[in-house]
CSV table of C-alpha atoms (C1' of nucleotides) in Angstrom, one decimal:
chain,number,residue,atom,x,y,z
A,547,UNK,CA,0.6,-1.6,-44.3
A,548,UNK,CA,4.5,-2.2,-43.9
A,549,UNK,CA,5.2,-5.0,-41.1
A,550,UNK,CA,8.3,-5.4,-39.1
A,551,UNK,CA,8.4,-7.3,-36.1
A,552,UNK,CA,12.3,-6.3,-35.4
A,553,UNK,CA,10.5,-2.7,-35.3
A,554,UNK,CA,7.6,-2.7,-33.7
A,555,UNK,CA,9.4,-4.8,-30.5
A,556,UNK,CA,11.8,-2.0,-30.7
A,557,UNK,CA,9.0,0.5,-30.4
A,558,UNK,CA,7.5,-1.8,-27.7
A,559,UNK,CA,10.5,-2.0,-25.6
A,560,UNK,CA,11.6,1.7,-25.6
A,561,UNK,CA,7.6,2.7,-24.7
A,562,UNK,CA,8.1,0.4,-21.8
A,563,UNK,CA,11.3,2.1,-21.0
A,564,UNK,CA,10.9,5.6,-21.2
A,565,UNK,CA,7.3,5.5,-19.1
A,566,UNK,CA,8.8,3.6,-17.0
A,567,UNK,CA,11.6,6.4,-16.3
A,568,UNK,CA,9.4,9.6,-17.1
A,569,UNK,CA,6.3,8.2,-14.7
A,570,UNK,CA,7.6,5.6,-12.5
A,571,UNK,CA,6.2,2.3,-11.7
A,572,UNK,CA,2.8,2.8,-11.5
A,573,UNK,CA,2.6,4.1,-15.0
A,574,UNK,CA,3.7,1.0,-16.4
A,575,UNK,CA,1.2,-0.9,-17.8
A,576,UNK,CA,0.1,-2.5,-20.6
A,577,UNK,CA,-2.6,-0.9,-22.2
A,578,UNK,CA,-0.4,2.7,-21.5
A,579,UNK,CA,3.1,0.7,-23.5
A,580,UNK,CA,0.4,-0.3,-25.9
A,581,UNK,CA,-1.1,3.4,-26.6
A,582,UNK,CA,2.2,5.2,-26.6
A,583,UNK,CA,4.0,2.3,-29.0
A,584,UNK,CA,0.8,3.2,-31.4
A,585,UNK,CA,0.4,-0.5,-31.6
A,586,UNK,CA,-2.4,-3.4,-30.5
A,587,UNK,CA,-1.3,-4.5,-26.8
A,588,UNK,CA,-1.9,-8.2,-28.3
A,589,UNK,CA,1.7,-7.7,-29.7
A,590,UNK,CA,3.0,-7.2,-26.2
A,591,UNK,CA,1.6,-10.4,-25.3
A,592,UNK,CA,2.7,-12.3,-28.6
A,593,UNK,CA,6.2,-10.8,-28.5
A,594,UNK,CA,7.5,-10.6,-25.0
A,595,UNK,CA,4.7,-12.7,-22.7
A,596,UNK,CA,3.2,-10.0,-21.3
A,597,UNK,CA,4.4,-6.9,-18.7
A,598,UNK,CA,6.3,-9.7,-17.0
A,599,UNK,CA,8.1,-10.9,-19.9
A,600,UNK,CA,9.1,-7.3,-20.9
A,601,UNK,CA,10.7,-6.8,-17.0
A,602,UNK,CA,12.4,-10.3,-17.8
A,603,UNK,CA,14.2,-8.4,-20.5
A,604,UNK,CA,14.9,-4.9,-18.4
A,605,UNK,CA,17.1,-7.5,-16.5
A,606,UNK,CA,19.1,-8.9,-18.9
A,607,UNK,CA,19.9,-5.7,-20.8
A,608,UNK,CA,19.4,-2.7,-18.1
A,609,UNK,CA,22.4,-1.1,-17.6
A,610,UNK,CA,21.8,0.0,-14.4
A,611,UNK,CA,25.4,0.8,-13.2
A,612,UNK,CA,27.2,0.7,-16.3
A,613,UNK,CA,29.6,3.5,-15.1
A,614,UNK,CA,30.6,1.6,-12.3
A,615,UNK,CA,32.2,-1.6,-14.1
A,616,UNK,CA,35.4,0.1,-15.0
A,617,UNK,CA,36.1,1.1,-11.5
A,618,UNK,CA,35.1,-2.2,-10.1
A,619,UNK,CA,38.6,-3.8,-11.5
A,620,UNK,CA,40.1,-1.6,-9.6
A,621,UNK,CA,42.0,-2.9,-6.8
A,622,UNK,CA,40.3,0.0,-4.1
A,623,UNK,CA,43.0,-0.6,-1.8
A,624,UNK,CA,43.4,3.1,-0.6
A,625,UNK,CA,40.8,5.3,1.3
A,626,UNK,CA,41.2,7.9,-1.8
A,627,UNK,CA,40.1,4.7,-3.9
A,628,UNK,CA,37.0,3.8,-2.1
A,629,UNK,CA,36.1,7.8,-2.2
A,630,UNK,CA,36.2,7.8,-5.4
A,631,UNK,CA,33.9,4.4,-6.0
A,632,UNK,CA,31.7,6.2,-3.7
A,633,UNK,CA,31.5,9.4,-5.7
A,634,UNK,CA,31.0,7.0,-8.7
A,635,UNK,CA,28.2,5.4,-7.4
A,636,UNK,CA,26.1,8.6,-6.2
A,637,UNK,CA,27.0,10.5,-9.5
A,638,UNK,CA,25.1,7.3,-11.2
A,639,UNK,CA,22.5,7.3,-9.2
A,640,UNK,CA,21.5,11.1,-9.3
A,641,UNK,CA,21.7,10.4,-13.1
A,642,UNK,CA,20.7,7.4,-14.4
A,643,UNK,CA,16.7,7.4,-14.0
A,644,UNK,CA,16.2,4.1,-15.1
A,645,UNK,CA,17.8,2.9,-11.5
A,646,UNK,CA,16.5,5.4,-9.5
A,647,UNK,CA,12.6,4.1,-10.6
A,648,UNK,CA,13.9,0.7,-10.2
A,649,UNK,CA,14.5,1.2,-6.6
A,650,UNK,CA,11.2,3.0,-6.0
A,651,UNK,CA,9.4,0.0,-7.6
A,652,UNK,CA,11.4,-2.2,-4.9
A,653,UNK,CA,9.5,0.0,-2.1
A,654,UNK,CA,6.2,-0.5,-3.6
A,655,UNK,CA,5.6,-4.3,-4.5
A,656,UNK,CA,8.0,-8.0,-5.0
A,657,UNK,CA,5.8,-10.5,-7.0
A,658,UNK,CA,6.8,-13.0,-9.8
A,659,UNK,CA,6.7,-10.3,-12.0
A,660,UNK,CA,9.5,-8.2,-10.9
A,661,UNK,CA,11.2,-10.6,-8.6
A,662,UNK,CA,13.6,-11.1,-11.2
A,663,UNK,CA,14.4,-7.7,-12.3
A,664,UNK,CA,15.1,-6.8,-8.6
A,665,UNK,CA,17.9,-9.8,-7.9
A,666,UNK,CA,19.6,-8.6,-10.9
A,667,UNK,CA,19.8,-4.6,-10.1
A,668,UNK,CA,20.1,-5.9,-6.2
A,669,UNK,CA,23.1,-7.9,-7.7
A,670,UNK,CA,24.3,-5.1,-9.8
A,671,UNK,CA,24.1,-2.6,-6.5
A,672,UNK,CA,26.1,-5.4,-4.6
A,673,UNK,CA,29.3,-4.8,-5.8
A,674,UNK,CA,29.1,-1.5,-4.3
A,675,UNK,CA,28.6,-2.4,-1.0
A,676,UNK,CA,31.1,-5.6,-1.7
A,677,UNK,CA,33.6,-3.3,-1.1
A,678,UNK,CA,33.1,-1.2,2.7
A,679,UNK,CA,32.2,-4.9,3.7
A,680,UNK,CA,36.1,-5.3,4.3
A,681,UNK,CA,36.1,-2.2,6.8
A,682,UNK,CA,33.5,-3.6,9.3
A,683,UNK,CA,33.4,-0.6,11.2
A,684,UNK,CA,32.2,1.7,8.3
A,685,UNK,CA,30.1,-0.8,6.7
A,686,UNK,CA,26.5,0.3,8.2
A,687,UNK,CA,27.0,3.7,8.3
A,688,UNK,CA,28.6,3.4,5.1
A,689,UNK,CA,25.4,1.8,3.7
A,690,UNK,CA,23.0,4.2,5.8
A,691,UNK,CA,24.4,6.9,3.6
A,692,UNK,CA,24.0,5.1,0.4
A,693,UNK,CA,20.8,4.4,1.5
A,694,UNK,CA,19.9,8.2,2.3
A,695,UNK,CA,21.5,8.8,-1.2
A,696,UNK,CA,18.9,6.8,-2.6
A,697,UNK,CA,16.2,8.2,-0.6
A,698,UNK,CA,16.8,11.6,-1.1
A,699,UNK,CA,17.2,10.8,-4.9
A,700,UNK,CA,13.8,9.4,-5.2
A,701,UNK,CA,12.6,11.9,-3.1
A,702,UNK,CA,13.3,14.8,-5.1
A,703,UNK,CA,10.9,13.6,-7.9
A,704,UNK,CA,8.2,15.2,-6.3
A,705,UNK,CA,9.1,17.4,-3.5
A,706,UNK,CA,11.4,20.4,-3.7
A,707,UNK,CA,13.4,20.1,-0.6
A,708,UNK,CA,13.6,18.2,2.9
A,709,UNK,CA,13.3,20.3,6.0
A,710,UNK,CA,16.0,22.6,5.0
A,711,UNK,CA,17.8,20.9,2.5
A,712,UNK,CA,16.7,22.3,-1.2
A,713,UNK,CA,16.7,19.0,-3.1
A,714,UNK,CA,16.5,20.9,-6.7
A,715,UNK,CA,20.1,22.6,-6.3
A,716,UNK,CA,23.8,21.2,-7.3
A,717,UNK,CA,25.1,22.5,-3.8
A,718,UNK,CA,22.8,20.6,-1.9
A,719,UNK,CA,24.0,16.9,-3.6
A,720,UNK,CA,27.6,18.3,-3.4
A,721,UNK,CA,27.6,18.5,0.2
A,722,UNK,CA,25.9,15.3,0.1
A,723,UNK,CA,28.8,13.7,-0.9
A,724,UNK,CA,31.1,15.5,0.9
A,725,UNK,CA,29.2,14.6,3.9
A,726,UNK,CA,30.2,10.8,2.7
A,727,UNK,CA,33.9,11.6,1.4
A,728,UNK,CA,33.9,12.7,5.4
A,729,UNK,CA,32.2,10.3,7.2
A,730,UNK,CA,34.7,8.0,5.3
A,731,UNK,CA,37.8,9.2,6.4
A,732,UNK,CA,37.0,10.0,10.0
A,733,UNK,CA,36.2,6.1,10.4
A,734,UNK,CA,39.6,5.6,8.8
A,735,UNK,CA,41.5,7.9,11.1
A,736,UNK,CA,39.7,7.5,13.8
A,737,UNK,CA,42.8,6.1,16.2
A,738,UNK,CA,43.4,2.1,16.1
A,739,UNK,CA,41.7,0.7,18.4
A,740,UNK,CA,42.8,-2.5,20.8
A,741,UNK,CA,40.8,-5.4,18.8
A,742,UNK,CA,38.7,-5.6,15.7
A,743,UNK,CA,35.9,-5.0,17.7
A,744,UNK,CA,34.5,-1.4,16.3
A,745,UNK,CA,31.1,-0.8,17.0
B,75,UNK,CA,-31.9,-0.2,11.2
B,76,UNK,CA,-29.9,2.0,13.3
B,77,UNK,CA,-28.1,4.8,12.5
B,78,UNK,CA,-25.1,6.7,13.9
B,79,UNK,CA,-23.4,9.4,12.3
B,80,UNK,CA,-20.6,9.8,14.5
B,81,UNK,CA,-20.2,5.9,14.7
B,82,UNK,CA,-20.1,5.6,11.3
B,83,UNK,CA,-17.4,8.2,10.5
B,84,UNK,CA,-14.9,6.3,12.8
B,85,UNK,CA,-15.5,2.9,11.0
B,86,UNK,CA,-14.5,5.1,8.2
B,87,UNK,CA,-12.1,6.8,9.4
B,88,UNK,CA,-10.3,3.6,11.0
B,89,UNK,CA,-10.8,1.6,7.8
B,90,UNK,CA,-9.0,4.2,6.2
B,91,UNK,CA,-5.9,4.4,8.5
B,92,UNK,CA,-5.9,0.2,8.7
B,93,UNK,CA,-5.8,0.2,4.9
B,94,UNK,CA,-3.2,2.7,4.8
B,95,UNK,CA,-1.3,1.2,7.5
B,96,UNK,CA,-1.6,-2.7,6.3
B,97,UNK,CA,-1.3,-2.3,2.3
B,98,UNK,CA,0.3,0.8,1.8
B,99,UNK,CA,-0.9,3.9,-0.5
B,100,UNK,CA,-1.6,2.1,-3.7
B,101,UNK,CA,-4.0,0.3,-1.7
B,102,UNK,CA,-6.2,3.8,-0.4
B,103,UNK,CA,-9.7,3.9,-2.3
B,104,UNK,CA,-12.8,4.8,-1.7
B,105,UNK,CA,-13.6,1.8,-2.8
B,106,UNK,CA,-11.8,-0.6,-0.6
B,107,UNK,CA,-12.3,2.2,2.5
B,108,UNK,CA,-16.1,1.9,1.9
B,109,UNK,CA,-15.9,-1.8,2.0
B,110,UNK,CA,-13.5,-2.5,4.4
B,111,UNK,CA,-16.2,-0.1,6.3
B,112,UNK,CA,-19.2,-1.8,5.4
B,113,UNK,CA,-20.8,0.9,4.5
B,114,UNK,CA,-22.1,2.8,1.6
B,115,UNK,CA,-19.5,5.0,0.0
B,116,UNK,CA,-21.4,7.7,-0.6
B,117,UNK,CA,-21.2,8.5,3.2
B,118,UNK,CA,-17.5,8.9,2.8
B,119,UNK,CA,-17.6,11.8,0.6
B,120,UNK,CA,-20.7,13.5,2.6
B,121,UNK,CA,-19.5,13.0,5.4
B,122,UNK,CA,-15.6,13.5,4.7
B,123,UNK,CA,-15.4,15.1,1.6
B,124,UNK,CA,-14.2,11.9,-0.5
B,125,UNK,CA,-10.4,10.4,0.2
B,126,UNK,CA,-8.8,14.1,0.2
B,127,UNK,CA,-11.2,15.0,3.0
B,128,UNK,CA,-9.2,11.4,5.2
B,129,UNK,CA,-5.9,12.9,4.0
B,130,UNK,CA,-7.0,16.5,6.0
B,131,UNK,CA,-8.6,14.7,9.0
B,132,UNK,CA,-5.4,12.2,9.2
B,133,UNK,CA,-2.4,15.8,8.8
B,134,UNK,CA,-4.8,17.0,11.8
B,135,UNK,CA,-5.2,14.2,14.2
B,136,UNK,CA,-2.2,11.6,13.1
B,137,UNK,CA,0.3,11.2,15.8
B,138,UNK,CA,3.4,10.9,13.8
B,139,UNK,CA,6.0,11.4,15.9
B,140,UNK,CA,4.4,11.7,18.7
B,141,UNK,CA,7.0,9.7,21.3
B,142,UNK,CA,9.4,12.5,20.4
B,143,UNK,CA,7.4,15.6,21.7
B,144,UNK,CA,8.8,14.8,25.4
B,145,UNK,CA,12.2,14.6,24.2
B,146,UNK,CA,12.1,17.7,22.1
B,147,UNK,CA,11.6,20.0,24.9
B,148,UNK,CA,14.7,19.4,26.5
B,149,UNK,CA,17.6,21.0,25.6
B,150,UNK,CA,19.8,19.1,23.9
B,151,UNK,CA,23.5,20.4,24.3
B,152,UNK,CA,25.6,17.8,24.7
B,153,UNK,CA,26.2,15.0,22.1
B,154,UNK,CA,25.0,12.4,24.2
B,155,UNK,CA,21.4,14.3,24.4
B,156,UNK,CA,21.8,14.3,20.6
B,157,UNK,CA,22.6,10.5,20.4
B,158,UNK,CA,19.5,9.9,22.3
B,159,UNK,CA,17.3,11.9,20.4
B,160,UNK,CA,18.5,9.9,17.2
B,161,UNK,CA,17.5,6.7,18.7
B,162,UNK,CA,14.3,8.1,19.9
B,163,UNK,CA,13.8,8.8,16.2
B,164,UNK,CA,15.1,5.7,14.5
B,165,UNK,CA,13.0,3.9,17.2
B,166,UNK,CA,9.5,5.7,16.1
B,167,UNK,CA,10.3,5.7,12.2
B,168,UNK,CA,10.8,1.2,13.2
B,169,UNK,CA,7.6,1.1,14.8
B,170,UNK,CA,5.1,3.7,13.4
B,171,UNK,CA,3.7,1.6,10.5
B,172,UNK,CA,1.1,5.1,10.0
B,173,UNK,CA,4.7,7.5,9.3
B,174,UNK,CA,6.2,4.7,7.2
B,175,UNK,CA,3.6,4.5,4.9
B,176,UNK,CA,3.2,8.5,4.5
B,177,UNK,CA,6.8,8.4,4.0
B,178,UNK,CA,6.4,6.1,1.6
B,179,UNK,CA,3.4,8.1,-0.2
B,180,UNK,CA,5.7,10.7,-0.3
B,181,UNK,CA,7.7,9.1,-2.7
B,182,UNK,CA,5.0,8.2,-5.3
B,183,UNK,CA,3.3,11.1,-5.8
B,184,UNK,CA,2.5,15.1,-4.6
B,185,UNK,CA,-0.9,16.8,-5.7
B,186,UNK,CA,-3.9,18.7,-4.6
B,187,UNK,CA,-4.9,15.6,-1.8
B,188,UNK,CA,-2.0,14.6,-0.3
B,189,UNK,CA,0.0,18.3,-0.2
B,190,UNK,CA,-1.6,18.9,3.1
B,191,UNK,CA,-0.9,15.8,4.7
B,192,UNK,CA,3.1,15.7,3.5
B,193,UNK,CA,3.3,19.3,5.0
B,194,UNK,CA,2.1,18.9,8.4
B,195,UNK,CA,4.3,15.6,8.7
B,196,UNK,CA,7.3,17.5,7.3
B,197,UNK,CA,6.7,19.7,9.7
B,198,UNK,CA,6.3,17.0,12.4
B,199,UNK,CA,9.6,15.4,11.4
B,200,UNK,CA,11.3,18.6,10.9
B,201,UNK,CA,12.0,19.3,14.6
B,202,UNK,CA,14.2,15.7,14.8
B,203,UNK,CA,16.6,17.8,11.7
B,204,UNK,CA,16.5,21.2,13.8
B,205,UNK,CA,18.8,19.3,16.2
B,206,UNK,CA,21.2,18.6,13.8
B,207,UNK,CA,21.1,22.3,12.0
B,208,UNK,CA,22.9,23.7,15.2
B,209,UNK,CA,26.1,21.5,14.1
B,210,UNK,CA,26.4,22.0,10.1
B,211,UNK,CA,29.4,19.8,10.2
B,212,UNK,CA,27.5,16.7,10.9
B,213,UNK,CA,23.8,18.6,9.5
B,214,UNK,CA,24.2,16.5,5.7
B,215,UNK,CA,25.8,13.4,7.0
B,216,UNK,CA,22.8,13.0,10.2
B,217,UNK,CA,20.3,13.7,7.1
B,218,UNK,CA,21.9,11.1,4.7
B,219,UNK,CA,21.9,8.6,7.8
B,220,UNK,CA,18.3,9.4,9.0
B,221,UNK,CA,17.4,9.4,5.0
B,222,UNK,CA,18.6,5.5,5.0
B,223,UNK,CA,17.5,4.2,7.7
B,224,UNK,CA,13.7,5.5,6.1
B,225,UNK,CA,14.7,3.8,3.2
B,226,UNK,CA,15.4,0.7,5.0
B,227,UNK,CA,12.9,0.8,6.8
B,228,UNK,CA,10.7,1.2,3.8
B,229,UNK,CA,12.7,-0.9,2.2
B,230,UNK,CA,12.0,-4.5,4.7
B,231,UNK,CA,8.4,-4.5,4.0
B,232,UNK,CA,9.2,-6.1,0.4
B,233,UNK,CA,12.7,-7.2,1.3
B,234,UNK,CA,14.2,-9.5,3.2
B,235,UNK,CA,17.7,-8.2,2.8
B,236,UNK,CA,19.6,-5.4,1.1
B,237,UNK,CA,22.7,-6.8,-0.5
B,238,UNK,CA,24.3,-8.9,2.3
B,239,UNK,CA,22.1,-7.0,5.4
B,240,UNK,CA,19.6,-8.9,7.1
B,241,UNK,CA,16.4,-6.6,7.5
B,242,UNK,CA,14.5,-8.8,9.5
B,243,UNK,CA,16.8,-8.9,12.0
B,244,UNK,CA,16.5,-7.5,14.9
B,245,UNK,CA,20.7,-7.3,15.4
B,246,UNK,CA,21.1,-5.7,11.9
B,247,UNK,CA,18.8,-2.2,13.3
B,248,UNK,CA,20.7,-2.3,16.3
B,249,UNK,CA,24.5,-2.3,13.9
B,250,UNK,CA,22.2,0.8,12.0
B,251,UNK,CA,21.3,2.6,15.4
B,252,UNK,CA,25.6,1.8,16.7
B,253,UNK,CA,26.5,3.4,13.4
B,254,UNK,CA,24.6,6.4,13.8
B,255,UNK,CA,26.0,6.7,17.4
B,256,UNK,CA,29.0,6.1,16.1
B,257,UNK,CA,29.4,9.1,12.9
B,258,UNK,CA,27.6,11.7,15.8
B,259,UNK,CA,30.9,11.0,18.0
B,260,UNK,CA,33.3,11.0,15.5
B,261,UNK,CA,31.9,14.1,13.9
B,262,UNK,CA,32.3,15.6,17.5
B,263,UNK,CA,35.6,14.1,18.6
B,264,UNK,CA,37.6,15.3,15.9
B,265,UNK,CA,40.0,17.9,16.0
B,266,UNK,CA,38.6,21.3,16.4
B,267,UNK,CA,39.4,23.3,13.5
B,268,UNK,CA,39.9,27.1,12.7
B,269,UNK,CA,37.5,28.6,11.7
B,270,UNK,CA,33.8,27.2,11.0
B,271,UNK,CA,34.6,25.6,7.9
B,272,UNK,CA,33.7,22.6,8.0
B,273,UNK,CA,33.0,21.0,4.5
C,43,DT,C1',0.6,-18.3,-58.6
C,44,DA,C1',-1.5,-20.6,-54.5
C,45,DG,C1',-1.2,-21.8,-49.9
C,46,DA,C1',0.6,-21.4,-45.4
C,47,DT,C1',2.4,-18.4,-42.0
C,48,DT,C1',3.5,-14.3,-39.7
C,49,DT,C1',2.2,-9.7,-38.4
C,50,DG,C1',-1.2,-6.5,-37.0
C,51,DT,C1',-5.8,-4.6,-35.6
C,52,DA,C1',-10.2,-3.7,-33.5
C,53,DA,C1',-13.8,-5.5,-31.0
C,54,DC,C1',-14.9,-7.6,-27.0
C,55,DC,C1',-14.9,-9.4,-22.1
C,56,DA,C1',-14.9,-9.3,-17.0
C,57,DT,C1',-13.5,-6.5,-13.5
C,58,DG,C1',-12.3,-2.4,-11.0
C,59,DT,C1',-12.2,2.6,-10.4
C,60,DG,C1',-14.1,7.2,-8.7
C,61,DG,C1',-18.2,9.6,-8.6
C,62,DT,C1',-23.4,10.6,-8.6
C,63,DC,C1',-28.2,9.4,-8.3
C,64,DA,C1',-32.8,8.4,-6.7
C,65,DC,C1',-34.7,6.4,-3.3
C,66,DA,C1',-35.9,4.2,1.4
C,67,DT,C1',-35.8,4.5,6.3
C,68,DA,C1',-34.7,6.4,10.7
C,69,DT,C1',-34.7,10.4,13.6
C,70,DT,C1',-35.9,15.3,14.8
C,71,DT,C1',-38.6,19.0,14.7
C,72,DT,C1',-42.9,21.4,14.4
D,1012,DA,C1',-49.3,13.0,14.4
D,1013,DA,C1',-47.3,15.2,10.5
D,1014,DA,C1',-43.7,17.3,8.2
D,1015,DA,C1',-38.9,18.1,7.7
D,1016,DT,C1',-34.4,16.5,8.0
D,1017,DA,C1',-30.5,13.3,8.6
D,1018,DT,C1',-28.7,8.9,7.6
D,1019,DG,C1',-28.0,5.0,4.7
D,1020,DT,C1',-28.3,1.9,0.5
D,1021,DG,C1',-27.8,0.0,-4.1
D,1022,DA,C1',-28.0,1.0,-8.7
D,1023,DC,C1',-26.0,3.4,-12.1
D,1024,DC,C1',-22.5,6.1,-14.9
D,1025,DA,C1',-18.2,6.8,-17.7
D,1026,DC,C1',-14.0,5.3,-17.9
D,1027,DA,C1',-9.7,2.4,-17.3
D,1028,DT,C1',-7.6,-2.0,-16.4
D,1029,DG,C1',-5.5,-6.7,-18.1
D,1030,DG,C1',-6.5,-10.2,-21.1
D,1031,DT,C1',-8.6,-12.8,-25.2
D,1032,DT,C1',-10.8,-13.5,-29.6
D,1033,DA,C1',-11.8,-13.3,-34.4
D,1034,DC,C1',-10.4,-11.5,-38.4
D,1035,DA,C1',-7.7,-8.8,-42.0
D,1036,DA,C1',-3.6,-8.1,-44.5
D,1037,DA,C1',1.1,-8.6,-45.5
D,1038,DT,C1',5.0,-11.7,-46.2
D,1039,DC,C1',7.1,-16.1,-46.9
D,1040,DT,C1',7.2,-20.6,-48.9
D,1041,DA,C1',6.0,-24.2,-52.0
DNA sequence: TAGATTTGTAACCATGTGGTCACATATTTT
DNA sequence: AAAATATGTGACCACATGGTTACAAATCTA
């Protein structure tokens, strides 16, 4: 029998990964990583510590929103600019799965065990928001609609629409943004008001 | 030793809910119902039909959005009707613990036992959206809003903050209820356009 | 080549799960 | 009172879970 430690963590690591995208949370564990690796779960332990040890490493090298780093130099200084971060951010969420079961493991536990792969996406997700924190006035409604981005997204794993929203078709996550392309400029033209006082 | 059928079935029953409520779906066995009972749980599935049997009985008698029944009747014309119907709703979806956590189900998974339960509170929540249909301008931009604060709301039981949002605050859902005030005004307030169109 | 070390496996453990069973004991019915 | 029925229990089943152990086999080192 050939041995390869390089490989068999490989295998290890991307079983982990992709049930972790395909079934969510719950489906990760180790006897399951074990069983679709093809390898003895003693390895997970001797390798990476354990479930815990393998979500230690989901942290460091998740690329959770990748696609968003280029745009983050930016300087965002223009509504157009901050519109287009925006559309950046919900294109990456519809599409990266890895994220979107990331944030449905945040509504379902917080122990030692994940705690640290949630501060590091919850860091990640930050920079996003670091940005409608300078417009005060848009920042919570600005968030409420990330927020129902998120939900929506995670929602559509299992059910086909919501009320009368079909959650399976393009035109339904289009509107969704133009909903927040919208919202966005009517609390930028909305007229200037006597103070900074906007709520 | 005495015994009380119809006594017995609400120890059930109320373990069930209390389980539900306090820990959460994962946490819903017949296991830890029976227990939590103190009772045999063999009497779960004669009496209820095992946990899909709860999951009928609880679509039937849960109150989900009960404290918006009142305000639904009324008619609802002018924006300010509207505005208070949202807060009726963002109030109920804060303090139901029973909706939360069936909102929260509803994210982890969808088969033969839960189908039931999702599609009666659907229903149930619904007639807060129908409100919104009448004005298709605002329709996807109330749904993201709604959409977030769920996931907030979801979001606190694990979470202290999101990103630099204190969600044990009591001020921060007040900033999330002012911003949903605020987007149903602007959304009304601005300039009328020509024709329908208003993507 | 011989010995030490790394890599890998399969069996095992305690525990928990949903589900069924035979049985005992109240309560009703005849 | 006797028989039938409703109610309740605890043991049991097969299976899955996370975690550990003892051992085999490959690879490295001397």
């Amino acid at each position: 029998m050939k041995k390869d430690r390089a490989a068999t963590e490989e295998k290890i690591y991307e079983s982990f990964l992709s049930l972790l995208e395909e079934n969510g949370p719950q489906a990760v564990g180790i006897n399951a990583i074990a069983k679709k690796a093809g390898v003895s779960k003693e390895l997970i332990y001797r390798y990476f510590g354990g479930l815990e040890g393998l979500l230690l490493q989901l942290a460091k090298k998740g690329d959770f929103f990748k696609s968003m780093l280029a745009l983050h130099d930016k300087d965002l200084a223009t509504v157009e600019d901050l519109k287009e971060f925006a559309m950046a951010g919900t294109k990456e969420l519809r599409e990266n799965k890895l994220t979107q079961e990331i944030l449905r493991w945040q509504l379902l536990e917080n122990n030692e065990a994940t705690r640290d792969l949630f501060k590091y996406s919850n860091k990640e997700m930050g920079k996003i928001f670091a940005i409608s924190d300078k417009n005060s006035s848009l920042n919570h409604a600005f968030q409420l609609m990330i927020g129902g981005y998120v939900y929506f997204t995670l929602l559509s794993k299992f059910n086909k629409k919501f009320i009368t929203t079909d959650l399976t078709s393009q035109e339904s996550w289009e509107k969704f943004d133009k909903a927040i392309e919208k919202t966005i400029d009517l609390f930028n033209q909305e007229p200037r008001r006597k103070s900074t006082d906007a709520n």
